[in-house]
């Protein structure tokens, strides 16, 4: 076990909302008394237990320039770096910041997903030749293979940390259905327009099924065009049993959304064929069955545990049919979701990630 301070770089961390906070909280819990410094957004309203230092540093418009400066500063000081939500740009900036070849055991990056192209592959191959000692950690086999093939020989598969429920929102074993739920940032690739189409169908049929929708944007309050149009349709529809949650929520309040829910995850196959979804992990942890689209990472998890239903199309009639089927056997799907969560809590423990970062 190493005792040098680990610098965790997370520019998008600005509060308890979103999965970067739960990701880091899980890791920090697993780290115990290990010396850690978190570099986050300039206005971040976060606190971590113990002796964790929090440096509120990054500003959105210049965060890449700041990252380059910070990487250079830390590398010159022979400090350890962990970029917790890394991408191709971070690898290029780390290479640019280094005065030569980065020493072994100094830089770790966690790449959650990667969409390959010929130009991106060429860029990665150049960085891998120059910086062979960067340790690349990934949550899925396809991303792991992509980065390893590009030349990063220290690439390892490490499960995405899953957070336990807060004590005051832990699901009851006999919880009953209360609402349909779209959780997380409202985006087209996460199927938000398809969920609005379902709401429109419910309204047209005079249904009374409660629906809760998080309609907050992901970062910096920006929506894609399809989502913006869908929000407009939702407002015009005026379904009387819909509840909108327009703001991001503290962790406990966010987890409370899942209690008694059926979670709708009509995510794009192109974007989520092998991409981890924290919302799925949160839903299962709360005993919330999931309805999702075939050909996705979520579908494999849901089908593997029979913790909801996998459908082939996102048409509102098809989604409605799946909702009604889950409603008929809500208790069974809820129990399967909780069983899945128990197994995933062990498999996806943040201790696996911390061991990789603490290895000599």
Short mmCIF file of C-alpha atoms in Angstrom, two decimals:
data_model
loop_
_atom_site.label_atom_id
_atom_site.label_comp_id
_atom_site.label_asym_id
_atom_site.label_seq_id
_atom_site.Cartn_x
_atom_site.Cartn_y
_atom_site.Cartn_z
CA UNK A 1 0.00 0.00 0.00
CA UNK A 2 1.38 3.41 -0.98
CA UNK A 3 1.39 6.44 1.28
CA UNK A 4 2.11 9.20 -1.28
CA UNK A 5 -0.72 11.67 -1.71
CA UNK A 6 -3.03 10.91 -4.65
CA UNK A 7 -4.39 13.90 -6.62
CA UNK A 8 -7.86 13.16 -8.00
CA UNK A 9 -8.74 15.39 -10.95
CA UNK A 10 -12.47 15.94 -11.61
CA UNK A 11 -13.21 19.31 -13.29
CA UNK A 12 -16.95 18.57 -13.71
CA UNK A 13 -17.53 18.04 -9.98
CA UNK A 14 -19.58 21.01 -8.78
CA UNK A 15 -21.94 19.45 -6.22
CA UNK A 16 -23.56 16.26 -4.98
CA UNK A 17 -25.66 15.84 -8.12
CA UNK A 18 -24.41 13.58 -10.87
CA UNK A 19 -22.36 10.45 -10.87
CA UNK A 20 -18.92 11.99 -10.51
CA UNK A 21 -19.78 12.77 -6.87
CA UNK A 22 -21.00 9.24 -6.10
CA UNK A 23 -17.99 7.82 -7.95
CA UNK A 24 -15.56 9.86 -5.85
CA UNK A 25 -17.48 9.30 -2.61
CA UNK A 26 -17.27 5.53 -3.12
CA UNK A 27 -13.54 5.73 -3.83
CA UNK A 28 -12.85 8.00 -0.86
CA UNK A 29 -14.76 5.66 1.47
CA UNK A 30 -12.67 2.75 0.20
CA UNK A 31 -9.45 4.76 0.64
CA UNK A 32 -9.90 5.12 4.40
CA UNK A 33 -7.10 7.27 5.81
CA UNK A 34 -5.04 7.39 2.62
CA UNK A 35 -3.91 10.97 1.77
CA UNK A 36 -6.07 12.36 -1.04
CA UNK A 37 -6.58 15.73 -2.74
CA UNK A 38 -9.62 16.37 -4.93
CA UNK A 39 -9.30 19.05 -7.63
CA UNK A 40 -12.82 20.08 -8.66
CA UNK A 41 -14.93 22.96 -9.98
CA UNK A 42 -14.25 26.46 -8.65
CA UNK A 43 -17.78 26.77 -7.21
CA UNK A 44 -18.11 23.15 -6.03
CA UNK A 45 -20.33 22.71 -2.98
CA UNK A 46 -18.94 19.39 -1.77
CA UNK A 47 -17.36 17.97 1.35
CA UNK A 48 -15.69 14.64 1.99
CA UNK A 49 -14.93 12.90 5.28
CA UNK A 50 -11.58 12.61 6.98
CA UNK A 51 -8.49 14.48 5.88
CA UNK A 52 -9.38 14.74 2.20
CA UNK A 53 -8.23 18.08 0.80
CA UNK A 54 -10.60 19.80 -1.63
CA UNK A 55 -9.09 22.30 -4.08
CA UNK A 56 -11.85 24.26 -5.85
CA UNK A 57 -9.94 25.11 -8.99
CA UNK A 58 -11.53 24.59 -12.41
CA UNK A 59 -13.55 27.16 -14.37
CA UNK A 60 -15.63 25.80 -17.23
CA UNK A 61 -14.42 28.01 -20.09
CA UNK A 62 -10.73 27.50 -19.43
CA UNK A 63 -10.75 24.09 -17.76
CA UNK A 64 -8.54 22.45 -20.42
CA UNK A 65 -5.87 25.11 -20.10
CA UNK A 66 -6.11 24.75 -16.34
CA UNK A 67 -5.80 20.97 -16.65
CA UNK A 68 -2.63 21.35 -18.72
CA UNK A 69 -1.13 23.70 -16.12
CA UNK A 70 -2.15 21.41 -13.25
CA UNK A 71 -0.81 18.25 -14.89
CA UNK A 72 2.50 20.02 -15.55
CA UNK A 73 2.71 21.26 -11.95
CA UNK A 74 1.94 17.86 -10.43
CA UNK A 75 4.25 15.97 -12.78
CA UNK A 76 7.13 18.33 -12.01
CA UNK A 77 6.50 17.72 -8.32
CA UNK A 78 6.60 13.94 -8.85
CA UNK A 79 3.08 13.67 -7.46
CA UNK A 80 0.57 10.95 -8.26
CA UNK A 81 -2.40 11.76 -10.51
CA UNK A 82 -5.74 10.05 -11.02
CA UNK A 83 -8.06 11.52 -13.67
CA UNK A 84 -11.38 10.01 -12.64
CA UNK A 85 -13.40 10.89 -15.76
CA UNK A 86 -10.80 10.84 -18.48
CA UNK A 87 -10.91 10.93 -22.25
CA UNK A 88 -8.66 11.23 -25.25
CA UNK A 89 -8.05 14.93 -24.54
CA UNK A 90 -6.73 14.19 -21.05
CA UNK A 91 -4.24 11.68 -22.42
CA UNK A 92 -3.02 14.24 -24.95
CA UNK A 93 -2.77 16.97 -22.28
CA UNK A 94 -0.83 14.66 -19.95
CA UNK A 95 1.63 13.92 -22.73
CA UNK A 96 1.95 17.63 -23.51
CA UNK A 97 2.44 18.48 -19.83
CA UNK A 98 5.21 15.94 -19.31
CA UNK A 99 8.84 17.00 -19.73
CA UNK A 100 9.69 13.52 -20.91
CA UNK A 101 8.38 10.04 -20.31
CA UNK A 102 6.06 9.83 -17.31
CA UNK A 103 7.49 7.58 -14.60
CA UNK A 104 5.79 4.29 -13.71
CA UNK A 105 3.02 4.46 -11.11
CA UNK A 106 2.53 8.23 -11.38
CA UNK A 107 -0.49 8.68 -13.66
CA UNK A 108 -3.78 6.75 -13.69
CA UNK A 109 -6.81 7.53 -15.82
CA UNK A 110 -10.29 6.02 -15.70
CA UNK A 111 -11.86 6.03 -19.17
CA UNK A 112 -15.56 5.30 -18.80
CA UNK A 113 -16.29 4.98 -22.52
CA UNK A 114 -14.68 5.61 -25.86
CA UNK A 115 -16.11 5.97 -29.36
CA UNK A 116 -13.34 4.95 -31.77
CA UNK A 117 -12.51 6.50 -35.12
CA UNK A 118 -9.44 6.34 -37.34
CA UNK A 119 -8.17 9.79 -36.32
CA UNK A 120 -8.79 9.18 -32.61
CA UNK A 121 -7.02 5.83 -32.78
CA UNK A 122 -3.99 7.47 -34.44
CA UNK A 123 -3.84 10.12 -31.71
CA UNK A 124 -4.03 7.49 -28.98
CA UNK A 125 -1.30 5.41 -30.61
CA UNK A 126 1.03 8.43 -30.65
CA UNK A 127 0.41 9.14 -26.97
CA UNK A 128 0.87 5.46 -26.08
CA UNK A 129 4.26 5.36 -27.81
CA UNK A 130 5.40 8.48 -25.95
CA UNK A 131 3.83 7.63 -22.57
CA UNK A 132 3.79 3.84 -22.17
CA UNK A 133 3.67 4.01 -18.35
CA UNK A 134 0.25 5.69 -18.08
CA UNK A 135 -2.11 3.25 -16.35
CA UNK A 136 -5.48 3.13 -18.10
CA UNK A 137 -8.45 1.74 -16.15
CA UNK A 138 -11.78 1.00 -17.84
CA UNK A 139 -15.14 -0.41 -16.70
CA UNK A 140 -16.00 -2.50 -19.78
CA UNK A 141 -14.19 -5.11 -21.86
CA UNK A 142 -14.65 -3.32 -25.19
CA UNK A 143 -13.10 -0.06 -23.94
CA UNK A 144 -10.30 -2.03 -22.31
CA UNK A 145 -9.51 -3.83 -25.55
CA UNK A 146 -9.67 -0.61 -27.59
CA UNK A 147 -7.13 1.17 -25.39
CA UNK A 148 -4.89 -1.88 -25.09
CA UNK A 149 -4.87 -2.31 -28.85
CA UNK A 150 -3.91 1.37 -29.22
CA UNK A 151 -0.72 0.59 -27.31
CA UNK A 152 -1.46 1.32 -23.65
CA UNK A 153 0.00 -1.87 -22.22
CA UNK A 154 -0.95 -0.99 -18.64
CA UNK A 155 -4.68 -1.13 -19.38
CA UNK A 156 -6.86 -2.98 -16.90
CA UNK A 157 -10.53 -3.74 -16.44
CA UNK A 158 -11.83 -2.33 -13.14
CA UNK A 159 -15.54 -2.36 -12.19
CA UNK A 160 -17.35 0.98 -12.02
CA UNK A 161 -17.88 1.73 -8.30
CA UNK A 162 -21.47 1.41 -7.13
CA UNK A 163 -22.68 3.48 -4.19
CA UNK A 164 -24.88 2.02 -1.44
CA UNK A 165 -28.14 3.78 -0.65
CA UNK A 166 -28.16 6.47 1.99
CA UNK A 167 -29.44 5.03 5.27
CA UNK A 168 -32.66 7.07 5.22
CA UNK A 169 -33.68 6.02 1.68
CA UNK A 170 -32.88 2.32 1.75
CA UNK A 171 -35.70 0.40 0.07
CA UNK A 172 -38.16 -1.64 2.08
CA UNK A 173 -38.37 -5.29 1.09
CA UNK A 174 -42.12 -4.89 0.51
CA UNK A 175 -42.15 -1.53 -1.26
CA UNK A 176 -44.97 -1.17 -3.80
CA UNK A 177 -45.13 0.64 -7.11
CA UNK A 178 -45.60 4.39 -6.91
CA UNK A 179 -44.46 5.94 -10.21
CA UNK A 180 -42.61 5.70 -13.51
CA UNK A 181 -39.25 7.45 -13.44
CA UNK A 182 -36.84 9.08 -15.85
CA UNK A 183 -33.74 9.86 -13.78
CA UNK A 184 -30.55 11.72 -14.59
CA UNK A 185 -29.80 14.37 -17.16
CA UNK A 186 -32.46 14.93 -19.85
CA UNK A 187 -30.78 14.05 -23.15
CA UNK A 188 -31.74 12.64 -26.52
CA UNK A 189 -29.27 9.76 -26.33
CA UNK A 190 -30.81 8.80 -22.98
CA UNK A 191 -34.24 8.49 -24.57
CA UNK A 192 -35.89 11.51 -22.99
CA UNK A 193 -38.00 12.31 -26.11
CA UNK A 194 -39.27 8.70 -26.14
CA UNK A 195 -40.33 9.01 -22.50
CA UNK A 196 -42.25 12.19 -23.34
CA UNK A 197 -44.03 10.26 -26.11
CA UNK A 198 -45.12 7.75 -23.47
CA UNK A 199 -46.47 10.57 -21.30
CA UNK A 200 -48.43 11.89 -24.28
CA UNK A 201 -49.91 8.43 -24.80
CA UNK A 202 -50.87 8.15 -21.13
CA UNK A 203 -52.61 11.52 -21.36
CA UNK A 204 -54.46 10.57 -24.55
CA UNK A 205 -55.74 7.39 -22.87
CA UNK A 206 -56.84 9.16 -19.72
CA UNK A 207 -54.45 7.08 -17.63
CA UNK A 208 -53.57 7.94 -14.05
CA UNK A 209 -50.10 6.38 -13.73
CA UNK A 210 -47.81 8.84 -11.89
CA UNK A 211 -44.65 9.84 -13.76
CA UNK A 212 -41.59 11.61 -12.34
CA UNK A 213 -39.15 13.17 -14.80
CA UNK A 214 -35.82 14.76 -14.05
CA UNK A 215 -35.51 17.51 -16.64
CA UNK A 216 -32.22 19.06 -15.57
CA UNK A 217 -29.52 19.48 -18.19
CA UNK A 218 -26.29 17.55 -17.78
CA UNK A 219 -23.64 20.27 -17.55
CA UNK A 220 -23.88 24.04 -17.78
CA UNK A 221 -27.68 24.02 -18.33
CA UNK A 222 -27.57 23.12 -22.02
CA UNK A 223 -30.12 20.89 -23.82
CA UNK A 224 -29.83 19.28 -27.23
CA UNK A 225 -32.49 20.34 -29.74
CA UNK A 226 -34.54 17.13 -29.53
CA UNK A 227 -34.71 17.34 -25.74
CA UNK A 228 -35.64 21.02 -25.82
CA UNK A 229 -38.51 20.22 -28.20
CA UNK A 230 -39.60 17.29 -26.03
CA UNK A 231 -39.77 19.52 -22.94
CA UNK A 232 -42.01 21.88 -24.91
CA UNK A 233 -44.31 18.97 -25.87
CA UNK A 234 -44.38 17.83 -22.27
CA UNK A 235 -45.52 21.25 -21.13
CA UNK A 236 -48.21 21.46 -23.83
CA UNK A 237 -49.42 17.96 -23.05
CA UNK A 238 -50.24 18.91 -19.43
CA UNK A 239 -50.60 15.31 -18.23
CA UNK A 240 -52.00 15.86 -14.72
CA UNK A 241 -50.05 13.03 -13.09
CA UNK A 242 -46.55 14.14 -14.08
CA UNK A 243 -44.02 15.58 -11.68
CA UNK A 244 -41.04 17.45 -13.08
CA UNK A 245 -37.82 17.73 -11.14
CA UNK A 246 -36.08 20.56 -12.96
CA UNK A 247 -33.14 21.00 -10.62
CA UNK A 248 -30.23 18.73 -9.80
CA UNK A 249 -30.63 17.07 -6.42
CA UNK A 250 -28.48 16.22 -3.40
CA UNK A 251 -27.50 12.56 -3.35
CA UNK A 252 -30.09 11.38 -0.81
CA UNK A 253 -32.95 13.20 -2.58
CA UNK A 254 -31.84 11.77 -5.92
CA UNK A 255 -31.79 8.23 -4.53
CA UNK A 256 -35.24 8.80 -3.06
CA UNK A 257 -36.63 9.20 -6.59
CA UNK A 258 -36.13 5.48 -7.21
CA UNK A 259 -38.14 4.17 -4.27
CA UNK A 260 -41.25 2.44 -5.64
CA UNK A 261 -40.34 3.34 -9.21
CA UNK A 262 -40.12 1.64 -12.56
CA UNK A 263 -37.06 3.21 -14.15
CA UNK A 264 -37.30 4.02 -17.88
CA UNK A 265 -33.91 3.82 -19.59
CA UNK A 266 -34.60 3.98 -23.30
CA UNK A 267 -30.97 4.72 -24.08
CA UNK A 268 -29.42 4.78 -27.55
CA UNK A 269 -27.83 1.54 -28.75
CA UNK A 270 -25.13 3.48 -30.58
CA UNK A 271 -24.03 5.29 -27.45
CA UNK A 272 -24.63 2.64 -24.79
CA UNK A 273 -23.87 -0.69 -26.43
CA UNK A 274 -21.05 -1.21 -23.91
CA UNK A 275 -21.19 1.91 -21.79
CA UNK A 276 -21.88 1.73 -18.06
CA UNK A 277 -24.94 3.56 -16.76
CA UNK A 278 -24.81 4.79 -13.18
CA UNK A 279 -28.59 5.25 -13.30
CA UNK A 280 -29.03 1.50 -13.79
CA UNK A 281 -26.87 0.78 -10.76
CA UNK A 282 -28.79 3.36 -8.72
CA UNK A 283 -32.13 1.90 -9.79
CA UNK A 284 -31.21 -1.66 -8.86
CA UNK A 285 -29.73 -0.54 -5.55
CA UNK A 286 -33.10 1.01 -4.73
CA UNK A 287 -35.11 -2.03 -5.85
CA UNK A 288 -36.44 -0.24 -8.92
CA UNK A 289 -37.08 -2.49 -11.95
CA UNK A 290 -35.71 -1.15 -15.24
CA UNK A 291 -37.23 -1.03 -18.73
CA UNK A 292 -34.50 -0.61 -21.32
CA UNK A 293 -33.59 -1.15 -24.95
CA UNK A 294 -31.99 -4.30 -26.34
CA UNK A 295 -28.40 -4.19 -27.51
CA UNK A 296 -27.19 -2.06 -24.59
CA UNK A 297 -25.11 -2.67 -21.48
CA UNK A 298 -28.22 -2.00 -19.39
CA UNK A 299 -30.15 -4.67 -21.28
CA UNK A 300 -27.55 -7.32 -20.48
CA UNK A 301 -27.66 -6.47 -16.77
CA UNK A 302 -31.46 -6.32 -16.62
CA UNK A 303 -31.95 -9.55 -18.58
CA UNK A 304 -29.23 -11.33 -16.60
CA UNK A 305 -31.03 -10.72 -13.32
CA UNK A 306 -34.61 -10.59 -14.67
CA UNK A 307 -34.77 -7.18 -12.98
CA UNK A 308 -37.14 -5.57 -15.47
CA UNK A 309 -37.85 -5.85 -19.18
CA UNK A 310 -35.80 -5.44 -22.34
CA UNK A 311 -37.67 -4.10 -25.39
CA UNK A 312 -36.65 -3.75 -29.03
CA UNK A 313 -38.21 -0.39 -29.94
CA UNK A 314 -39.03 2.82 -28.08
CA UNK A 315 -42.44 3.40 -29.63
CA UNK A 316 -44.89 4.56 -26.94
CA UNK A 317 -47.24 1.58 -27.41
CA UNK A 318 -44.35 -0.82 -26.92
CA UNK A 319 -43.09 1.00 -23.83
CA UNK A 320 -46.63 1.14 -22.41
CA UNK A 321 -47.03 -2.61 -22.89
CA UNK A 322 -43.77 -3.23 -21.02
CA UNK A 323 -44.85 -0.92 -18.19
CA UNK A 324 -48.09 -2.81 -17.75
CA UNK A 325 -46.27 -6.14 -17.72
CA UNK A 326 -43.86 -5.01 -15.02
CA UNK A 327 -46.75 -3.55 -13.01
CA UNK A 328 -48.47 -6.95 -12.94
CA UNK A 329 -45.45 -8.55 -11.27
CA UNK A 330 -43.86 -5.58 -9.61
CA UNK A 331 -42.93 -7.49 -6.45
CA UNK A 332 -40.99 -10.14 -8.36
CA UNK A 333 -39.06 -7.63 -10.46
CA UNK A 334 -38.36 -5.52 -7.34
CA UNK A 335 -36.96 -8.55 -5.51
CA UNK A 336 -34.78 -9.44 -8.50
CA UNK A 337 -33.51 -5.86 -8.66
CA UNK A 338 -32.50 -5.97 -5.00
CA UNK A 339 -30.79 -9.33 -5.52
CA UNK A 340 -28.89 -7.87 -8.47
CA UNK A 341 -27.85 -4.90 -6.34
CA UNK A 342 -26.45 -7.14 -3.60
CA UNK A 343 -24.29 -9.02 -6.09
CA UNK A 344 -23.21 -5.86 -7.90
CA UNK A 345 -22.30 -4.17 -4.61
CA UNK A 346 -19.64 -6.85 -4.16
CA UNK A 347 -18.50 -7.01 -7.77
CA UNK A 348 -18.47 -3.23 -8.20
CA UNK A 349 -17.01 -2.32 -4.83
CA UNK A 350 -14.77 0.76 -4.99
CA UNK A 351 -12.16 -1.28 -3.14
CA UNK A 352 -11.19 -2.86 -6.47
CA UNK A 353 -10.42 0.56 -7.93
CA UNK A 354 -8.56 1.77 -4.86
CA UNK A 355 -6.36 -1.33 -4.84
CA UNK A 356 -5.29 -0.51 -8.40
CA UNK A 357 -4.44 3.05 -7.40
CA UNK A 358 -2.63 2.00 -4.23
CA UNK A 359 -0.55 -0.82 -5.71
CA UNK A 360 3.22 -0.33 -5.35
#
